Coordinates of C-alpha atoms and ligand atoms in Angstrom, one line a residue:
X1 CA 25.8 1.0 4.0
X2 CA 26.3 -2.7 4.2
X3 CA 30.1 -4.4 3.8
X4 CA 30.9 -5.1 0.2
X5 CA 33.3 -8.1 -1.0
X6 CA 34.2 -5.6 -3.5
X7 CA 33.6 -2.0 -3.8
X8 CA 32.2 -0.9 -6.9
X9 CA 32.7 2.4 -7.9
X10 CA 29.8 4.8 -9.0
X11 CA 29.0 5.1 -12.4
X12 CA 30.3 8.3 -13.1
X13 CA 28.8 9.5 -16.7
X14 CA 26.0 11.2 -17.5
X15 CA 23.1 9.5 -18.0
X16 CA 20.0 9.8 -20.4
X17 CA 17.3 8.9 -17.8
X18 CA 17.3 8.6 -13.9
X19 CA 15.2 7.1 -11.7
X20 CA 15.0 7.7 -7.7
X21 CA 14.0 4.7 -6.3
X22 CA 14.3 0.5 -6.8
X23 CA 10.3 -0.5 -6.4
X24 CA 7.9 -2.2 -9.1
X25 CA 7.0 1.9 -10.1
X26 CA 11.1 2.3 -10.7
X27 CA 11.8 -0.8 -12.1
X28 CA 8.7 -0.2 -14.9
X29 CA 10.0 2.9 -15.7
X30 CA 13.4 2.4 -15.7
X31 CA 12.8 -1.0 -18.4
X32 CA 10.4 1.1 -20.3
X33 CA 12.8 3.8 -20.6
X34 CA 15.6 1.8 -22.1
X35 CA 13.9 -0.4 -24.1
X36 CA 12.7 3.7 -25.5
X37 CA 16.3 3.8 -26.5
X38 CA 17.9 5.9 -23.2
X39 CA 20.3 5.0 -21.0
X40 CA 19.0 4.3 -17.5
X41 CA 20.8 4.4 -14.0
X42 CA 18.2 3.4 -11.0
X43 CA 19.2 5.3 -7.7
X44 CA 17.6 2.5 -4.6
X45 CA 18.3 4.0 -1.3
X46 CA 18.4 0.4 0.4
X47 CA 20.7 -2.4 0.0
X48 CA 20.2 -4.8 -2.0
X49 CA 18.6 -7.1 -0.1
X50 CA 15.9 -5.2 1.0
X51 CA 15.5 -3.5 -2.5
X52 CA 12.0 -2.8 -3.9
X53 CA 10.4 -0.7 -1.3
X54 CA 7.0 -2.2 -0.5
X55 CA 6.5 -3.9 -3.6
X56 CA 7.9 -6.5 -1.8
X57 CA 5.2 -7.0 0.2
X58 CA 2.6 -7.1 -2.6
X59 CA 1.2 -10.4 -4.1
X60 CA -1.2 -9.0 -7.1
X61 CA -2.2 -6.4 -9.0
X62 CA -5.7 -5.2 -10.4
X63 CA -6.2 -5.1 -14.2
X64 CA -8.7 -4.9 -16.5
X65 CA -9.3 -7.5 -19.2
X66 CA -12.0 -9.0 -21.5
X67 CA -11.9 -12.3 -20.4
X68 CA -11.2 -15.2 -18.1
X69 CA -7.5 -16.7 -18.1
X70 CA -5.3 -19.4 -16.6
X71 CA -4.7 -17.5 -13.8
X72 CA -7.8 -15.1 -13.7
X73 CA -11.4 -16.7 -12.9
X74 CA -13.4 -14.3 -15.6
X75 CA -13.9 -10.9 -17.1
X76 CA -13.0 -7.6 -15.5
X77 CA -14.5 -4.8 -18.2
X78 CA -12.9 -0.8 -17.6
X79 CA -16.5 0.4 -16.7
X80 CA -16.5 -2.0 -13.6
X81 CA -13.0 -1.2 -12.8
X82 CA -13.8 2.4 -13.0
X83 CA -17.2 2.3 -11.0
X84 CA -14.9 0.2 -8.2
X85 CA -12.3 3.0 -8.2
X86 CA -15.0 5.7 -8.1
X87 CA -17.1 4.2 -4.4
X88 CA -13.9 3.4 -3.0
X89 CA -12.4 6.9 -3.8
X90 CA -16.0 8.7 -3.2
X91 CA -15.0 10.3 -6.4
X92 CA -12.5 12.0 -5.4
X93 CA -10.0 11.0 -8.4
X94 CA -8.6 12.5 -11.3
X95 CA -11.1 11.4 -13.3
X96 CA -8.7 11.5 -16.5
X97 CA -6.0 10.0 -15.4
X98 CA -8.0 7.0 -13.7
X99 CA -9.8 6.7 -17.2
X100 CA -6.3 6.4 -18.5
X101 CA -4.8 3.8 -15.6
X102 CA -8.0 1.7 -16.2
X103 CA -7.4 1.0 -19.8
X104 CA -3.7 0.9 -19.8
X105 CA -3.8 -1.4 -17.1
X106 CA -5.4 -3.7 -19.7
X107 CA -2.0 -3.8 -21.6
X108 CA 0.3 -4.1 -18.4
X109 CA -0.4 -7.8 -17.5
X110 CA 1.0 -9.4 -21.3
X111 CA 3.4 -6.4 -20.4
X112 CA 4.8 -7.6 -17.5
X113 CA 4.8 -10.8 -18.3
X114 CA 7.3 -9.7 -21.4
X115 CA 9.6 -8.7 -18.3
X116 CA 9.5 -12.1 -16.7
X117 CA 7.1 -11.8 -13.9
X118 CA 4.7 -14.9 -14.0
X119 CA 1.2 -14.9 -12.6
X120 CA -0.4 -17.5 -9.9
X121 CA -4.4 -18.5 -10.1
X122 CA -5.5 -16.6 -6.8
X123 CA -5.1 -18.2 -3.0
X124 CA -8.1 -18.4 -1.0
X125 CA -8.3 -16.5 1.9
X126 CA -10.5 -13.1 3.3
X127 CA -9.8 -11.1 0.1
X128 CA -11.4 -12.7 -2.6
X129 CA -9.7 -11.5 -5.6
X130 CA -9.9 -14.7 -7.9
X131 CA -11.6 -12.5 -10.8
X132 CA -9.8 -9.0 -10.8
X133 CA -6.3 -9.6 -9.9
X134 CA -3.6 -10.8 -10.8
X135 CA -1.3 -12.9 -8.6
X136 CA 2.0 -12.9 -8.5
X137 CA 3.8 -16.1 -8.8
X138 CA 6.2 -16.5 -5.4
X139 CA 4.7 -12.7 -4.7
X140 CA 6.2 -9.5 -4.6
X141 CA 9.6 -10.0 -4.0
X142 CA 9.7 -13.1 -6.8
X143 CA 8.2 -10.2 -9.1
X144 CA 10.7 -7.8 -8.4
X145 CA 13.6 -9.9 -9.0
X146 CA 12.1 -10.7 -12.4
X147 CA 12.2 -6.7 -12.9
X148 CA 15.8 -6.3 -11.5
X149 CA 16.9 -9.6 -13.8
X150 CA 15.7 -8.4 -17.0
X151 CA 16.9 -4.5 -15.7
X152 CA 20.4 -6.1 -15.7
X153 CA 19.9 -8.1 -19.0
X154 CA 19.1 -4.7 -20.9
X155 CA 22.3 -2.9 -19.4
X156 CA 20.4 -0.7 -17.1
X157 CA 22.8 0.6 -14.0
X158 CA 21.6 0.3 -10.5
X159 CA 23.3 1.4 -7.7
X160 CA 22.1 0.2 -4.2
X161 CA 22.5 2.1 -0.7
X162 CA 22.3 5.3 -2.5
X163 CA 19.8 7.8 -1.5
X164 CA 19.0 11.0 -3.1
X165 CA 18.6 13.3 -0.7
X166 CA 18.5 16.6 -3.2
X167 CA 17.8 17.7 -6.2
X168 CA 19.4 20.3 -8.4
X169 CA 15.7 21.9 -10.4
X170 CA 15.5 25.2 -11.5
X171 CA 12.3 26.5 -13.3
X172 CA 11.1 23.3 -13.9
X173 CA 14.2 21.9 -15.3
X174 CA 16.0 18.8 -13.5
X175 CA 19.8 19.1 -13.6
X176 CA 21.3 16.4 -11.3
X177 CA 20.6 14.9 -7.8
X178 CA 22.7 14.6 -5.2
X179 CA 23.3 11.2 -4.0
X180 CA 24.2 9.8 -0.1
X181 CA 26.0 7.0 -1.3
X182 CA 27.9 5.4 1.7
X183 CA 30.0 8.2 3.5
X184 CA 30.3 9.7 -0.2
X185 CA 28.3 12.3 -1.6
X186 CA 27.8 12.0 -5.5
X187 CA 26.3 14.6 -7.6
X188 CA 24.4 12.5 -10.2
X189 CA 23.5 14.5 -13.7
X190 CA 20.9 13.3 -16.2
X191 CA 18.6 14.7 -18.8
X192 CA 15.6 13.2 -17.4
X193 CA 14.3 12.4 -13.8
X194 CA 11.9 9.9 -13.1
X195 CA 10.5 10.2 -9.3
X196 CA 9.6 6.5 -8.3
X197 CA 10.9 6.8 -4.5
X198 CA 7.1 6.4 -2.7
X199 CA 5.4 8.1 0.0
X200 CA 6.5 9.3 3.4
X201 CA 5.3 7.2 5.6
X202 CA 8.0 5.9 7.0
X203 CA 8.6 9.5 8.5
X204 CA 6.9 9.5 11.5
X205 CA 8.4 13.0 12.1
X206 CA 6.6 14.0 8.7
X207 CA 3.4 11.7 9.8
X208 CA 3.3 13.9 12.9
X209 CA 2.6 17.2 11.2
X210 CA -0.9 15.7 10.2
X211 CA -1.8 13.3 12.8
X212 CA 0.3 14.6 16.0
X213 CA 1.5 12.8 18.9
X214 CA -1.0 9.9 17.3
X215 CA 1.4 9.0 14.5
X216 CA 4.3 7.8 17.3
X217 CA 1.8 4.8 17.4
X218 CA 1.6 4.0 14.0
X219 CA 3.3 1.0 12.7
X220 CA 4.5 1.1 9.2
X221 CA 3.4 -2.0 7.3
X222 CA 6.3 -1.7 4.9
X223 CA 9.5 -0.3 4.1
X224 CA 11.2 2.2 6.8
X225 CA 13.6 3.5 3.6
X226 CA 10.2 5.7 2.3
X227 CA 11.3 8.7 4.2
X228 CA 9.8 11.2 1.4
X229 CA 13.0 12.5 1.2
X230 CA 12.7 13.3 -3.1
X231 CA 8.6 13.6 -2.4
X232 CA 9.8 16.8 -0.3
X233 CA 12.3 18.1 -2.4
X234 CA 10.1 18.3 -5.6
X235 CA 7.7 20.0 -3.2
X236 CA 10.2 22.1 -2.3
X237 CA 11.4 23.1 -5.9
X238 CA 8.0 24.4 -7.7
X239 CA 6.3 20.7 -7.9
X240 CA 2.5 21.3 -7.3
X241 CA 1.1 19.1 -4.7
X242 CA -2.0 16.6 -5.2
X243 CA -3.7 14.7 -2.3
X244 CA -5.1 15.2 1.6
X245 CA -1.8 14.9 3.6
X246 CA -3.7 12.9 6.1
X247 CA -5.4 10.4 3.6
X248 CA -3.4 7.2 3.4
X249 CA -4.2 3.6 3.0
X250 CA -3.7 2.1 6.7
X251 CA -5.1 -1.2 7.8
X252 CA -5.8 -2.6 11.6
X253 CA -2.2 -5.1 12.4
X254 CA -1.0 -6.9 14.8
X255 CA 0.1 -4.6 17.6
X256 CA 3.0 -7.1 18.1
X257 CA 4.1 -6.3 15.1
X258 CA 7.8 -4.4 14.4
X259 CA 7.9 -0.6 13.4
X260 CA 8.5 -1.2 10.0
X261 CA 8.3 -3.9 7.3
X262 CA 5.8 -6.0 9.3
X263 CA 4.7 -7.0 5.4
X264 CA 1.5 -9.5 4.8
X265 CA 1.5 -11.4 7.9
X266 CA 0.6 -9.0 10.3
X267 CA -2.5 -8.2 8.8
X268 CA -5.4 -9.0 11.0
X269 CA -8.4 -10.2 8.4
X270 CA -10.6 -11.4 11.3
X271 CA -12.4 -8.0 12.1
X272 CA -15.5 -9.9 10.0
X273 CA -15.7 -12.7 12.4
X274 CA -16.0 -10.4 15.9
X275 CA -16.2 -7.6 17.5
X276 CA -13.7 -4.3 17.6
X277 CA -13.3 -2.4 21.1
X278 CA -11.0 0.6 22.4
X279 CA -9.0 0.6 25.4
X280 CA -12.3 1.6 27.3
X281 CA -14.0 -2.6 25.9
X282 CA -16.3 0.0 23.7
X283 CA -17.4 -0.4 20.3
X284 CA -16.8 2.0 17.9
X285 CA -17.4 0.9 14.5
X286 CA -20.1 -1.7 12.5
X287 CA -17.2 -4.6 11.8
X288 CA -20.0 -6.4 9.5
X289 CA -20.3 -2.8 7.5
X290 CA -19.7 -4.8 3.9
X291 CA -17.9 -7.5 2.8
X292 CA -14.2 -7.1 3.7
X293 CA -12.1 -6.7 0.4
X294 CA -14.0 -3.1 0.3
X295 CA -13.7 -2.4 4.2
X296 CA -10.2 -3.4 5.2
X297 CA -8.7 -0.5 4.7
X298 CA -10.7 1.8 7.1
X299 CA -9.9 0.0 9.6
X300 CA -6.3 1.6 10.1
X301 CA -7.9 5.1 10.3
X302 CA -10.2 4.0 12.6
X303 CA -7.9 2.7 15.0
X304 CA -5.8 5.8 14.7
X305 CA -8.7 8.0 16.2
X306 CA -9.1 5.3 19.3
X307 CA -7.1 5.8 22.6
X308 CA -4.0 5.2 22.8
X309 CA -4.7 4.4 18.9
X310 CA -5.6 0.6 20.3
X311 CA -7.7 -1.5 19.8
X312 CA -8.7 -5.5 19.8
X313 CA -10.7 -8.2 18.0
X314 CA -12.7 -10.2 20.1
X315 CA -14.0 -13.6 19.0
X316 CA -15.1 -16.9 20.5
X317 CA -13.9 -20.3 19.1
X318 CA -16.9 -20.8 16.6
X319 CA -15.0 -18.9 14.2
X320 CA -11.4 -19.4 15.3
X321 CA -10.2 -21.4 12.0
X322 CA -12.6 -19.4 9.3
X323 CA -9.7 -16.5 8.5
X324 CA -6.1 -17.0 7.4
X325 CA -3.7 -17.7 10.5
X326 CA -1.5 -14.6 11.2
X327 CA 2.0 -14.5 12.5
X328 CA 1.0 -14.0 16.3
X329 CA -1.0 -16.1 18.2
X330 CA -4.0 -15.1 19.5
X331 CA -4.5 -14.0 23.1
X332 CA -6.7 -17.0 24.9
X333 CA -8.8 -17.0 27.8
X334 CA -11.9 -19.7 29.0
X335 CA -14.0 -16.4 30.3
X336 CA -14.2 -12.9 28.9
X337 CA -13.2 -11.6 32.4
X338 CA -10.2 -13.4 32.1
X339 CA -9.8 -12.1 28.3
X340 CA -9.9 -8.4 29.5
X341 CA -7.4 -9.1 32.1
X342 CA -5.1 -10.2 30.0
X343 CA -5.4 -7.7 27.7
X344 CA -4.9 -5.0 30.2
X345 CA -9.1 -3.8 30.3
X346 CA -11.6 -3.6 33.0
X347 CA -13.4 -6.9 33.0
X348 CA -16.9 -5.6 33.8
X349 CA -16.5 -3.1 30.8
X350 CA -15.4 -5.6 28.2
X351 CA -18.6 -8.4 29.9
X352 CA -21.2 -5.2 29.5
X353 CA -20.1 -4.7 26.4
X354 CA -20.5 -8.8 24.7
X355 CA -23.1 -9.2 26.8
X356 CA -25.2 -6.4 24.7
X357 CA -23.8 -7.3 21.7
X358 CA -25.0 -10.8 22.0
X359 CA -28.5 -9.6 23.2
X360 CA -28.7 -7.8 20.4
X361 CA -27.8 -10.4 17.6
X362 CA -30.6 -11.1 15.5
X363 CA -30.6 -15.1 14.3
X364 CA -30.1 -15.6 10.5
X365 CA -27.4 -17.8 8.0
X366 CA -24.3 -17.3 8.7
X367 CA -22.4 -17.0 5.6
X368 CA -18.7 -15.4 5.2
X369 CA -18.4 -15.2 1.4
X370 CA -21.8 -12.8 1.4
X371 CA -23.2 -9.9 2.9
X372 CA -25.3 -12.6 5.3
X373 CA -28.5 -11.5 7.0
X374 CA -26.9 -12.3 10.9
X375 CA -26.8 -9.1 12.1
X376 CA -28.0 -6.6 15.1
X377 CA -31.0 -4.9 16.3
X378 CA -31.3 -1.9 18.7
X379 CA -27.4 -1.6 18.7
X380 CA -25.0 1.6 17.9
X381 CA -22.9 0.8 16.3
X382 CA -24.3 -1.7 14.3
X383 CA -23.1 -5.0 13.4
X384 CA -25.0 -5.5 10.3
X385 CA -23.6 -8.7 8.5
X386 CA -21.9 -11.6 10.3
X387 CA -23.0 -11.1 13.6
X388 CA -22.8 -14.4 15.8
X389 CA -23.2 -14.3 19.8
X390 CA -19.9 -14.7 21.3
X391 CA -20.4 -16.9 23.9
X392 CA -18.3 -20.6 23.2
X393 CA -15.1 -21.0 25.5
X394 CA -12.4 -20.3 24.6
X395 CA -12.3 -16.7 24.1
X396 CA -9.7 -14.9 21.9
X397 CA -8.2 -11.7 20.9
X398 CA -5.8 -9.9 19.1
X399 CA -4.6 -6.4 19.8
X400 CA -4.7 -3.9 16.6
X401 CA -3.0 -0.5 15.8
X402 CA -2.9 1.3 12.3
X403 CA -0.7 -0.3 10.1
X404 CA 0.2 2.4 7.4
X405 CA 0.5 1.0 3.9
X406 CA 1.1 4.1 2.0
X407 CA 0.4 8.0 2.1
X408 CA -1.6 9.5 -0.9
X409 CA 0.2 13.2 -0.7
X410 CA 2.5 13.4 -3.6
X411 CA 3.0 15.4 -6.9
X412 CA 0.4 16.4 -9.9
X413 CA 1.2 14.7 -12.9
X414 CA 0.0 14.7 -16.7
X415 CA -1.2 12.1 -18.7
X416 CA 2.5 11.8 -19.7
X417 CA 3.4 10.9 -15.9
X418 CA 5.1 14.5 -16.1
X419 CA 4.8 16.5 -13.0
X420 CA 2.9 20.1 -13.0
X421 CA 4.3 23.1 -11.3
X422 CA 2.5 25.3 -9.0
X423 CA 1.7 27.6 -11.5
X424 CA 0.4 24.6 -13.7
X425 CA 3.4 24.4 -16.4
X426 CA 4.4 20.6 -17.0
X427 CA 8.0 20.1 -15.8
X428 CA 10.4 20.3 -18.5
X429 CA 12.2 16.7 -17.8
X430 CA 11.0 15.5 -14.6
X431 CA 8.2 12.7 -14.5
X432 CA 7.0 10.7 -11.6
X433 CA 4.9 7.7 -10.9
X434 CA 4.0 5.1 -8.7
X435 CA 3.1 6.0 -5.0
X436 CA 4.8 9.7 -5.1
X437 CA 1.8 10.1 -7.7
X438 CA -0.9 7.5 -6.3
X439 CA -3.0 10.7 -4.8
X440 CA -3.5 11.6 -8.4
X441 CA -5.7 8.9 -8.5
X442 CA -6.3 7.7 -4.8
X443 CA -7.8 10.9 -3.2
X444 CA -9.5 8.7 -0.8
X445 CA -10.3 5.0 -0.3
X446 CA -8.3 2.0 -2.2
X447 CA -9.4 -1.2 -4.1
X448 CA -6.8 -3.7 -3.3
X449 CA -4.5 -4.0 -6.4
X450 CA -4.6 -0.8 -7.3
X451 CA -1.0 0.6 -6.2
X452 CA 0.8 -2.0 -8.4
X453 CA -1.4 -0.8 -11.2
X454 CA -0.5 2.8 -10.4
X455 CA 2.9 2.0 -10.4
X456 CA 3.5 -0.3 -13.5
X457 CA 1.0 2.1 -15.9
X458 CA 2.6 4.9 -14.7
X459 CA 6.2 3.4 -14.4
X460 CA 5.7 2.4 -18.3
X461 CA 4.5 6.0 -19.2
X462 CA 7.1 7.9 -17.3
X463 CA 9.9 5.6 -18.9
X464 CA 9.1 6.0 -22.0
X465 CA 8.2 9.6 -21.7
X466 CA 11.6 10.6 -20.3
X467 CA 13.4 9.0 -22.9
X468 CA 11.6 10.9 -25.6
X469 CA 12.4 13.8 -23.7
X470 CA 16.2 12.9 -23.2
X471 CA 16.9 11.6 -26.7
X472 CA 14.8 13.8 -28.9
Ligands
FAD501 C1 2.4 -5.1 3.3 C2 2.0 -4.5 2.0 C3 1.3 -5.2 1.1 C4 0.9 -4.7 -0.1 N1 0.2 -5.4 -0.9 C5 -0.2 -4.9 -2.1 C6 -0.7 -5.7 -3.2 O1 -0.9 -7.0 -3.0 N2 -1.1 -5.1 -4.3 C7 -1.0 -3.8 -4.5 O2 -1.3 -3.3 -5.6 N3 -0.4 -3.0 -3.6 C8 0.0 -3.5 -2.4 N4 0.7 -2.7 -1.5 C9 1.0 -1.3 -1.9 C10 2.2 -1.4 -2.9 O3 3.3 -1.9 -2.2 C11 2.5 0.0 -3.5 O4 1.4 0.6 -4.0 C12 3.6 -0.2 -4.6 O5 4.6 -1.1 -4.2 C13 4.2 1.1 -4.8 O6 5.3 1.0 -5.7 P1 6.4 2.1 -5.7 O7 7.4 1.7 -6.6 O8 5.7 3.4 -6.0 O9 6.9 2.2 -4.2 P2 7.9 1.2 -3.4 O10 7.8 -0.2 -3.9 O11 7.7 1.5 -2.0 O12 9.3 1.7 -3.8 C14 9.9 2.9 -3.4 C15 11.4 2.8 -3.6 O13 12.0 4.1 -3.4 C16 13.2 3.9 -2.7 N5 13.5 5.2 -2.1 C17 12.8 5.9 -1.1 N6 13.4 7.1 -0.9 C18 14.5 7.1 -1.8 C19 15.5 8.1 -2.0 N7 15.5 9.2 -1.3 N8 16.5 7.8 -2.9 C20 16.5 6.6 -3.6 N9 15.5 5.7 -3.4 C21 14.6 5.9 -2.5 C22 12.8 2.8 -1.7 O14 13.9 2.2 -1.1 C23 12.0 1.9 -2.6 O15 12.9 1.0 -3.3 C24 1.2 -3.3 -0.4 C25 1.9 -2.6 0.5 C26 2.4 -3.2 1.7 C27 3.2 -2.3 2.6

């Protein structure tokens, strides 16, 4: 717990509506909820300076709407939304509730705005978004303090540095949660439970169970308080389980980069531009598959299957400025023997393996913003888009390991944002949303923009469901 100029003591009554957790999923809940009429306390297991989970970390959100805006370059119709979220998930979705997200999302950008969050035209860059997000002005952290300011201006309680590590549910029925709060233990009653506290994985211990010794080398992109503490307790107490424990959304960072809450920055959007080897200079995957918006997010995975769950993006100085600079420099060398020296690989291995890629590149147009016709012949992998000889001095490269951005296990929920039991019953009071839910809808895959979404549509159908449920 962090030293407070002056201790305030915990708010001791009982309240109509909680909510476990202090992201953008908690926050829309916990606003909806009271402006419903209920009284709200918000549990946020960090202090407040780090409050908001990874939402801080985000910069947009993906929403449909009819038509082009100040901030939004044209149209985004529900069927296109939906036929994005049905190739990235492979299908695998709750078809219903995605329906639903899709055209409530259409509501949830004048929505937010109502809450104070402003929006930003889109900044350039490898994710072109310009069209179907929504960017948030100053980004996530900007947007969440808009939350927790009109939170505050509506009376709603929130208590920081307190974690709810159980939960008092008996046949369905929430009674109270138990709160670490400091060195106290509070037991915290309620008529209503909203479950907003995110995924698990920043428990590497919980990881493990699905990806073994593998997971030690994960890097977790966001925050390290998403231990899946209240994910495992609903588990635990009769809450039916939805998602692949081992499907999450991880992307290829900057091995550099710190254990946890390594945010934006260390994101690696370069992949496009080169090629990927393993710890043995091999290629393993087609880095020009499609264009990168829609392939980003394998890349984590695919890292997590490599050696030593390493890898590194190799590129010559033809496209050294085309990609948005990241924190670390890259690692330069005049020769690629040099290059693999640094980087700890054999040199011969990492020359045979440029040396056939650039045989193998066919000539064509380069051209970033497209799926271009440069690409390979005769080689496995492919490269099919974007690929350029690597041969102009200097070399560079950046180490990658999976960055994890979120897990997709997490609890079945209605079209009210209530949570099913294992036998199928909804919940009588509890309700959940935002990435404790996101496998509802996320059973694979991810369209960037789409956890926000999850969380606010959700976040604004579990508020306002659990206050119906504590005040009627
Ligand atoms: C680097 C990065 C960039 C991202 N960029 C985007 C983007 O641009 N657009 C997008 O749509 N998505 C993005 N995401 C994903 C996005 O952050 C999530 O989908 C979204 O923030 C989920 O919101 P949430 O409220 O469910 O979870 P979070 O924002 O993670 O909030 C969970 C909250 O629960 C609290 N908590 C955890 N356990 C407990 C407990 N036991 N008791 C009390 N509180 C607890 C945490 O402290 C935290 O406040 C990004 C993620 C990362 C890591």
């Amino acid at each position: 717990m962090t030293t407070r100029l002056k201790p305030i003591a915990f708010p001791q009554r009982r309240f109509d509506v909680l909510v476990a957790g202090g992201g953008n999923a908690a926050l829309c809940a916990a606003i909806s909820a009271r402006r419903s009429g209920a009284s709200v306390l918000v549990l946020e297991a960090a202090p407040k300076f780090y409050r908001g989970g990874n939402t801080r970390h985000t910069r947009n959100m993906r929403c449909s709407h009819d038509s082009a805006t100040d901030t939004l370059s044209g149209p985004y119709t529900e069927e296109e939304f939906f036929d994005d979220l049905l190739r990235v998930t492979e299908g695998h979705t709750n078809v219903i509730l995605a329906r639903q997200l899709i055209r409530e999302s259409k509501a949830m950008l004048p929505w937010i705005a109502q809450q104070g969050v402003r929006f930003q035209p889109s900044l350039g860059g490898t994710l072109s978004l310009g069209r179907t997000n929504s960017f948030f002005l100053g980004g996530g952290r900007a947007m969440l303090n808009a939350l927790y300011r009109t939170a505050g201006t509506l009376g709603i309680d929130v208590v920081y540095d307190a974690e709810v590590v159980d939960l008092d549910i008996s046949s369905g029925k929430f009674h109270s949660a138990i709160v670490q709060w400091g060195a106290q233990r509070v037991v915290c009653e309620a008529k209503a439970l909203v479950a907003a506290a995110g995924g698990f994985e920043a428990n590497i211990d919980w990881m493990k169970q699905y990806w073994g010794a593998a997971a030690e080398s994960f890097l977790i992109r966001g925050t390290r308080f998403n231990q899946g503490v209240v994910l495992r307790k609903l588990l635990d107490k009769g809450a039916q389980a939805v998602g692949d424990p081992r499907q999450c959304h991880a992307v290829a960072i900057d091995a550099r980069a710190p254990r946890f809450d390594g945010g934006i920055i260390t994101r690696l959007d370069c992949v496009v531009f080169g090629i990927v080897v393993n710890r043995h200079a091999k290629r393993f995957y087609d880095e020009g598959e499609d264009l990168w918006p829609k392939r980003y997010a394998i890349w984590g995975r695919l890292l997590a299957e490599q050696p030593e769950q390493t890898g590194y993006i190799i590129f010559d100085s033809s496209v050294a400025t085309l990609f948005m600079p990241p924190l670390f420099p890259p690692i330069v060398a005049m020769t690629c023997a040099e290059l693999a020296l640094k980087l700890g690989l054999i040199p011969e291995s990492l020359e045979a393996t440029i040396g056939e890629f650039n045989a193998a590149v066919r000539p064509g147009t380069f051209n970033h913003e497209e799926l271009d016709d440069c690409h390979t012949q005769g080689l496995s992998p492919p490269k099919s888009h974007w690929a350029r000889r690597i041969e102009a001095a200097p070399f560079y490269a950046y180490p990658v390991r999976p960055g994890i951005t979120f897990t997709y296990l997490g609890v079945r929920v209605d079209g009210d944002a209530r949570i099913l039991m294992r036998d199928d019953s909804p919940a009588d009071n509890i309700f959940a949303a935002g990435e404790i839910m996101a496998g509802n809808v996320l059973g694979r895959g991810y369209a960037a923009g789409v956890g926000m979404t999850i969380g606010s549509v959700f976040g604004r159908i579990a508020g306002r469901e659990a206050a119906s449920n504590a005040c009627n």
